[in-house]
Amino acid sequence: MPVGAFLAFHFYSNFSAMRGAEAFNETARRLQQFPLAYLFEIALIAAPTFFHGIYGLFLSATQPPGAPDPAPIHRVLSILQRVTGVILFAFILFHLWTTRLIQIQDHQSLDLFHLMQAALASPWIHAFYVVGILAATLHLSSGLWSFSITWGLSRGGRAERAVAVAAAALFLILSAMGLRSLTAFRL
């Protein structure tokens, strides 16, 4: 849940790029000036994200897809979770390295808007960001659906369908926000 909440917040704050370079950079600076920002990033974002990623890679390597429920839809979603998880692990490392760890000693004075603009000028990096955004939103949405079933939060066909609709809506909304934010950085 903390990782999913961070993803939604991250897309929301990145959406400030739609108002231009100064608005985006100001949003980034305000977030960096948050008291105990480094501690917050490590304890509430990085640690849960990397635990989730490493544990997910472990499960992918040791359990068959769809276990313990062999239903076809669960098997397909389990495979999607694994594929998007692997993509996400690589994407998060790349994104973290190129946007957060760059010039970490003087990160507040960094012009992140133009850094992103320059990076996204490469068709390969732009494509990787599109795939990363879609992988993140699909992983979150299908993970919430699977979690609700596995933990008994949605029992029966009607409840499962309602959660599936909510998960699909979350996927569409977050994907649209993330992809729309990318357009703000185009040259």
PDB file of C-alpha atoms in Angstrom:
ATOM      1  CA  MET A   1       0.000   0.000   0.000  1.00  0.00           C
ATOM      2  CA  PRO A   2       2.737   2.564   0.763  1.00  0.00           C
ATOM      3  CA  VAL A   3       4.334   1.866  -2.621  1.00  0.00           C
ATOM      4  CA  GLY A   4       1.008   2.298  -4.439  1.00  0.00           C
ATOM      5  CA  ALA A   5       0.239   5.490  -2.538  1.00  0.00           C
ATOM      6  CA  PHE A   6       3.673   6.822  -3.443  1.00  0.00           C
ATOM      7  CA  LEU A   7       3.114   6.005  -7.117  1.00  0.00           C
ATOM      8  CA  ALA A   8      -0.153   7.972  -7.147  1.00  0.00           C
ATOM      9  CA  PHE A   9       1.498  10.891  -5.321  1.00  0.00           C
ATOM     10  CA  HIS A  10       4.528  10.772  -7.635  1.00  0.00           C
ATOM     11  CA  PHE A  11       2.313  10.954 -10.734  1.00  0.00           C
ATOM     12  CA  TYR A  12       0.306  13.753  -9.151  1.00  0.00           C
ATOM     13  CA  SER A  13       3.419  15.819  -8.366  1.00  0.00           C
ATOM     14  CA  ASN A  14       4.926  15.113 -11.803  1.00  0.00           C
ATOM     15  CA  PHE A  15       1.722  16.380 -13.360  1.00  0.00           C
ATOM     16  CA  SER A  16       2.883  19.861 -12.302  1.00  0.00           C
ATOM     17  CA  ALA A  17       5.121  19.699 -15.389  1.00  0.00           C
ATOM     18  CA  MET A  18       1.998  20.481 -17.387  1.00  0.00           C
ATOM     19  CA  ARG A  19       2.307  24.045 -16.022  1.00  0.00           C
ATOM     20  CA  GLY A  20       5.887  24.408 -17.281  1.00  0.00           C
ATOM     21  CA  ALA A  21       9.484  24.099 -16.162  1.00  0.00           C
ATOM     22  CA  GLU A  22       9.313  26.549 -13.274  1.00  0.00           C
ATOM     23  CA  ALA A  23       6.201  24.954 -11.754  1.00  0.00           C
ATOM     24  CA  PHE A  24       7.729  21.473 -11.991  1.00  0.00           C
ATOM     25  CA  ASN A  25      11.077  22.540 -10.533  1.00  0.00           C
ATOM     26  CA  GLU A  26       9.321  24.440  -7.736  1.00  0.00           C
ATOM     27  CA  THR A  27       7.266  21.344  -6.861  1.00  0.00           C
ATOM     28  CA  ALA A  28      10.452  19.258  -6.767  1.00  0.00           C
ATOM     29  CA  ARG A  29      12.216  21.847  -4.587  1.00  0.00           C
ATOM     30  CA  ARG A  30       9.292  22.012  -2.140  1.00  0.00           C
ATOM     31  CA  LEU A  31       9.329  18.237  -1.797  1.00  0.00           C
ATOM     32  CA  GLN A  32      13.081  18.293  -1.113  1.00  0.00           C
ATOM     33  CA  GLN A  33      12.615  20.940   1.590  1.00  0.00           C
ATOM     34  CA  PHE A  34      10.158  18.724   3.444  1.00  0.00           C
ATOM     35  CA  PRO A  35      11.577  18.136   6.960  1.00  0.00           C
ATOM     36  CA  LEU A  36      13.385  14.811   7.146  1.00  0.00           C
ATOM     37  CA  ALA A  37      12.908  14.244   3.394  1.00  0.00           C
ATOM     38  CA  TYR A  38      15.835  11.794   3.140  1.00  0.00           C
ATOM     39  CA  LEU A  39      14.617   9.737   6.086  1.00  0.00           C
ATOM     40  CA  PHE A  40      11.091   9.699   4.642  1.00  0.00           C
ATOM     41  CA  GLU A  41      12.383   8.637   1.212  1.00  0.00           C
ATOM     42  CA  ILE A  42      14.471   5.820   2.635  1.00  0.00           C
ATOM     43  CA  ALA A  43      12.117   4.492   5.327  1.00  0.00           C
ATOM     44  CA  LEU A  44       8.747   4.924   3.622  1.00  0.00           C
ATOM     45  CA  ILE A  45       9.551   4.736  -0.085  1.00  0.00           C
ATOM     46  CA  ALA A  46      12.882   3.090  -0.943  1.00  0.00           C
ATOM     47  CA  ALA A  47      12.902   0.322   1.696  1.00  0.00           C
ATOM     48  CA  PRO A  48       9.336  -0.916   1.036  1.00  0.00           C
ATOM     49  CA  THR A  49       9.813  -0.603  -2.733  1.00  0.00           C
ATOM     50  CA  PHE A  50      13.035  -2.603  -2.789  1.00  0.00           C
ATOM     51  CA  PHE A  51      11.731  -5.172  -0.309  1.00  0.00           C
ATOM     52  CA  HIS A  52       8.640  -5.608  -2.490  1.00  0.00           C
ATOM     53  CA  GLY A  53      10.778  -5.852  -5.631  1.00  0.00           C
ATOM     54  CA  ILE A  54      13.307  -8.322  -4.275  1.00  0.00           C
ATOM     55  CA  TYR A  55      10.619 -10.446  -2.613  1.00  0.00           C
ATOM     56  CA  GLY A  56       8.616 -10.383  -5.861  1.00  0.00           C
ATOM     57  CA  LEU A  57      11.636 -11.542  -7.850  1.00  0.00           C
ATOM     58  CA  PHE A  58      12.136 -14.336  -5.292  1.00  0.00           C
ATOM     59  CA  LEU A  59       8.489 -15.437  -5.581  1.00  0.00           C
ATOM     60  CA  SER A  60       8.659 -15.303  -9.369  1.00  0.00           C
ATOM     61  CA  ALA A  61      11.652 -17.614  -9.324  1.00  0.00           C
ATOM     62  CA  THR A  62      10.270 -20.093  -6.784  1.00  0.00           C
ATOM     63  CA  GLN A  63       6.484 -20.352  -7.347  1.00  0.00           C
ATOM     64  CA  PRO A  64       4.535 -21.296 -10.455  1.00  0.00           C
ATOM     65  CA  PRO A  65       2.299 -18.554 -11.899  1.00  0.00           C
ATOM     66  CA  GLY A  66      -1.199 -18.499 -10.454  1.00  0.00           C
ATOM     67  CA  ALA A  67      -0.351 -20.604  -7.384  1.00  0.00           C
ATOM     68  CA  PRO A  68      -2.296 -21.570  -5.368  1.00  0.00           C
ATOM     69  CA  ASP A  69      -5.348 -20.689  -7.556  1.00  0.00           C
ATOM     70  CA  PRO A  70      -5.142 -22.329 -11.004  1.00  0.00           C
ATOM     71  CA  ALA A  71      -8.058 -20.308 -12.508  1.00  0.00           C
ATOM     72  CA  PRO A  72      -7.065 -19.043 -15.984  1.00  0.00           C
ATOM     73  CA  ILE A  73      -7.607 -15.337 -15.183  1.00  0.00           C
ATOM     74  CA  HIS A  74      -5.521 -15.639 -12.038  1.00  0.00           C
ATOM     75  CA  ARG A  75      -2.748 -17.369 -13.975  1.00  0.00           C
ATOM     76  CA  VAL A  76      -2.747 -14.620 -16.644  1.00  0.00           C
ATOM     77  CA  LEU A  77      -2.710 -11.863 -14.008  1.00  0.00           C
ATOM     78  CA  SER A  78       0.038 -13.666 -12.112  1.00  0.00           C
ATOM     79  CA  ILE A  79       2.169 -13.785 -15.257  1.00  0.00           C
ATOM     80  CA  LEU A  80       1.429 -10.075 -15.891  1.00  0.00           C
ATOM     81  CA  GLN A  81       2.450  -9.288 -12.285  1.00  0.00           C
ATOM     82  CA  ARG A  82       5.764 -11.058 -12.824  1.00  0.00           C
ATOM     83  CA  VAL A  83       6.511  -9.487 -16.191  1.00  0.00           C
ATOM     84  CA  THR A  84       5.585  -5.971 -15.044  1.00  0.00           C
ATOM     85  CA  GLY A  85       7.491  -6.534 -11.785  1.00  0.00           C
ATOM     86  CA  VAL A  86      10.723  -7.373 -13.609  1.00  0.00           C
ATOM     87  CA  ILE A  87      10.290  -4.411 -15.964  1.00  0.00           C
ATOM     88  CA  LEU A  88       9.526  -2.157 -13.003  1.00  0.00           C
ATOM     89  CA  PHE A  89      12.542  -3.272 -11.024  1.00  0.00           C
ATOM     90  CA  ALA A  90      14.827  -2.269 -13.903  1.00  0.00           C
ATOM     91  CA  PHE A  91      12.872   0.927 -14.601  1.00  0.00           C
ATOM     92  CA  ILE A  92      12.872   2.090 -10.961  1.00  0.00           C
ATOM     93  CA  LEU A  93      16.640   1.574 -10.698  1.00  0.00           C
ATOM     94  CA  PHE A  94      17.153   3.560 -13.918  1.00  0.00           C
ATOM     95  CA  HIS A  95      14.715   6.308 -12.903  1.00  0.00           C
ATOM     96  CA  LEU A  96      16.158   6.585  -9.410  1.00  0.00           C
ATOM     97  CA  TRP A  97      19.720   6.760 -10.702  1.00  0.00           C
ATOM     98  CA  THR A  98      19.020   9.356 -13.405  1.00  0.00           C
ATOM     99  CA  THR A  99      16.660  11.644 -11.503  1.00  0.00           C
ATOM    100  CA  ARG A 100      17.281  11.300  -7.778  1.00  0.00           C
ATOM    101  CA  LEU A 101      20.828  10.127  -7.237  1.00  0.00           C
ATOM    102  CA  ILE A 102      22.335  12.436  -9.835  1.00  0.00           C
ATOM    103  CA  GLN A 103      24.122  15.273  -8.058  1.00  0.00           C
ATOM    104  CA  ILE A 104      22.681  14.102  -4.739  1.00  0.00           C
ATOM    105  CA  GLN A 105      24.864  16.549  -2.791  1.00  0.00           C
ATOM    106  CA  ASP A 106      23.300  19.520  -4.616  1.00  0.00           C
ATOM    107  CA  HIS A 107      20.020  18.045  -5.786  1.00  0.00           C
ATOM    108  CA  GLN A 108      17.940  21.104  -4.869  1.00  0.00           C
ATOM    109  CA  SER A 109      19.624  23.355  -7.426  1.00  0.00           C
ATOM    110  CA  LEU A 110      19.262  20.788 -10.224  1.00  0.00           C
ATOM    111  CA  ASP A 111      16.945  21.773 -13.084  1.00  0.00           C
ATOM    112  CA  LEU A 112      14.982  18.512 -13.129  1.00  0.00           C
ATOM    113  CA  PHE A 113      12.579  19.696 -15.829  1.00  0.00           C
ATOM    114  CA  HIS A 114      15.344  20.230 -18.377  1.00  0.00           C
ATOM    115  CA  LEU A 115      17.144  17.074 -17.220  1.00  0.00           C
ATOM    116  CA  MET A 116      13.980  15.076 -17.972  1.00  0.00           C
ATOM    117  CA  GLN A 117      13.420  16.986 -21.189  1.00  0.00           C
ATOM    118  CA  ALA A 118      16.911  16.120 -22.420  1.00  0.00           C
ATOM    119  CA  ALA A 119      16.577  12.464 -21.414  1.00  0.00           C
ATOM    120  CA  LEU A 120      13.155  12.060 -23.022  1.00  0.00           C
ATOM    121  CA  ALA A 121      14.470  13.498 -26.291  1.00  0.00           C
ATOM    122  CA  SER A 122      15.943  10.041 -26.844  1.00  0.00           C
ATOM    123  CA  PRO A 123      13.271   7.826 -28.426  1.00  0.00           C
ATOM    124  CA  TRP A 124      14.647   4.830 -26.491  1.00  0.00           C
ATOM    125  CA  ILE A 125      14.439   6.532 -23.113  1.00  0.00           C
ATOM    126  CA  HIS A 126      11.012   7.939 -23.959  1.00  0.00           C
ATOM    127  CA  ALA A 127       9.808   4.438 -24.905  1.00  0.00           C
ATOM    128  CA  PHE A 128      11.302   3.051 -21.683  1.00  0.00           C
ATOM    129  CA  TYR A 129       9.375   5.658 -19.687  1.00  0.00           C
ATOM    130  CA  VAL A 130       6.121   4.787 -21.480  1.00  0.00           C
ATOM    131  CA  VAL A 131       6.686   1.087 -20.770  1.00  0.00           C
ATOM    132  CA  GLY A 132       7.708   1.877 -17.165  1.00  0.00           C
ATOM    133  CA  ILE A 133       4.593   3.972 -16.520  1.00  0.00           C
ATOM    134  CA  LEU A 134       2.289   1.348 -18.009  1.00  0.00           C
ATOM    135  CA  ALA A 135       4.080  -1.441 -16.124  1.00  0.00           C
ATOM    136  CA  ALA A 136       3.793   0.470 -12.840  1.00  0.00           C
ATOM    137  CA  THR A 137       0.097   1.204 -13.210  1.00  0.00           C
ATOM    138  CA  LEU A 138      -0.753  -2.297 -14.432  1.00  0.00           C
ATOM    139  CA  HIS A 139       1.315  -3.886 -11.641  1.00  0.00           C
ATOM    140  CA  LEU A 140      -0.416  -1.761  -9.010  1.00  0.00           C
ATOM    141  CA  SER A 141      -3.924  -2.265 -10.387  1.00  0.00           C
ATOM    142  CA  SER A 142      -3.715  -6.009 -10.898  1.00  0.00           C
ATOM    143  CA  GLY A 143      -1.868  -6.362  -7.586  1.00  0.00           C
ATOM    144  CA  LEU A 144      -4.697  -4.622  -5.719  1.00  0.00           C
ATOM    145  CA  TRP A 145      -7.257  -6.849  -7.461  1.00  0.00           C
ATOM    146  CA  SER A 146      -5.272  -9.989  -6.619  1.00  0.00           C
ATOM    147  CA  PHE A 147      -4.687  -8.812  -3.048  1.00  0.00           C
ATOM    148  CA  SER A 148      -8.407  -8.243  -2.502  1.00  0.00           C
ATOM    149  CA  ILE A 149      -9.177 -11.797  -3.611  1.00  0.00           C
ATOM    150  CA  THR A 150      -6.255 -13.508  -1.881  1.00  0.00           C
ATOM    151  CA  TRP A 151      -6.978 -11.826   1.443  1.00  0.00           C
ATOM    152  CA  GLY A 152     -10.735 -12.354   1.211  1.00  0.00           C
ATOM    153  CA  LEU A 153     -11.663  -8.688   0.864  1.00  0.00           C
ATOM    154  CA  SER A 154     -13.804  -9.416  -2.174  1.00  0.00           C
ATOM    155  CA  ARG A 155     -15.780 -12.633  -1.914  1.00  0.00           C
ATOM    156  CA  GLY A 156     -17.881 -13.888  -4.757  1.00  0.00           C
ATOM    157  CA  GLY A 157     -18.212 -12.993  -8.400  1.00  0.00           C
ATOM    158  CA  ARG A 158     -20.026  -9.689  -7.922  1.00  0.00           C
ATOM    159  CA  ALA A 159     -17.452  -8.338  -5.439  1.00  0.00           C
ATOM    160  CA  GLU A 160     -14.569  -9.534  -7.621  1.00  0.00           C
ATOM    161  CA  ARG A 161     -16.070  -7.771 -10.655  1.00  0.00           C
ATOM    162  CA  ALA A 162     -16.529  -4.553  -8.668  1.00  0.00           C
ATOM    163  CA  VAL A 163     -12.891  -4.644  -7.563  1.00  0.00           C
ATOM    164  CA  ALA A 164     -11.835  -5.450 -11.150  1.00  0.00           C
ATOM    165  CA  VAL A 165     -13.722  -2.371 -12.410  1.00  0.00           C
ATOM    166  CA  ALA A 166     -12.151  -0.194  -9.694  1.00  0.00           C
ATOM    167  CA  ALA A 167      -8.691  -1.595 -10.521  1.00  0.00           C
ATOM    168  CA  ALA A 168      -9.233  -0.944 -14.241  1.00  0.00           C
ATOM    169  CA  ALA A 169     -10.333   2.618 -13.479  1.00  0.00           C
ATOM    170  CA  LEU A 170      -7.235   3.138 -11.321  1.00  0.00           C
ATOM    171  CA  PHE A 171      -5.070   1.795 -14.167  1.00  0.00           C
ATOM    172  CA  LEU A 172      -6.671   4.152 -16.696  1.00  0.00           C
ATOM    173  CA  ILE A 173      -6.497   7.239 -14.462  1.00  0.00           C
ATOM    174  CA  LEU A 174      -2.898   6.749 -13.312  1.00  0.00           C
ATOM    175  CA  SER A 175      -1.714   5.727 -16.794  1.00  0.00           C
ATOM    176  CA  ALA A 176      -3.317   8.825 -18.304  1.00  0.00           C
ATOM    177  CA  MET A 177      -1.702  11.065 -15.662  1.00  0.00           C
ATOM    178  CA  GLY A 178       1.720   9.482 -16.105  1.00  0.00           C
ATOM    179  CA  LEU A 179       1.666   9.497 -19.896  1.00  0.00           C
ATOM    180  CA  ARG A 180       0.228  13.007 -20.050  1.00  0.00           C
ATOM    181  CA  SER A 181       3.028  14.235 -17.776  1.00  0.00           C
ATOM    182  CA  LEU A 182       5.572  12.860 -20.265  1.00  0.00           C
ATOM    183  CA  THR A 183       4.164  15.111 -22.980  1.00  0.00           C
ATOM    184  CA  ALA A 184       5.088  18.189 -20.916  1.00  0.00           C
ATOM    185  CA  PHE A 185       8.771  17.326 -21.310  1.00  0.00           C
ATOM    186  CA  ARG A 186       8.735  16.981 -25.094  1.00  0.00           C
ATOM    187  CA  LEU A 187      10.930  19.457 -26.929  1.00  0.00           C
TER     188      LEU A 187
END
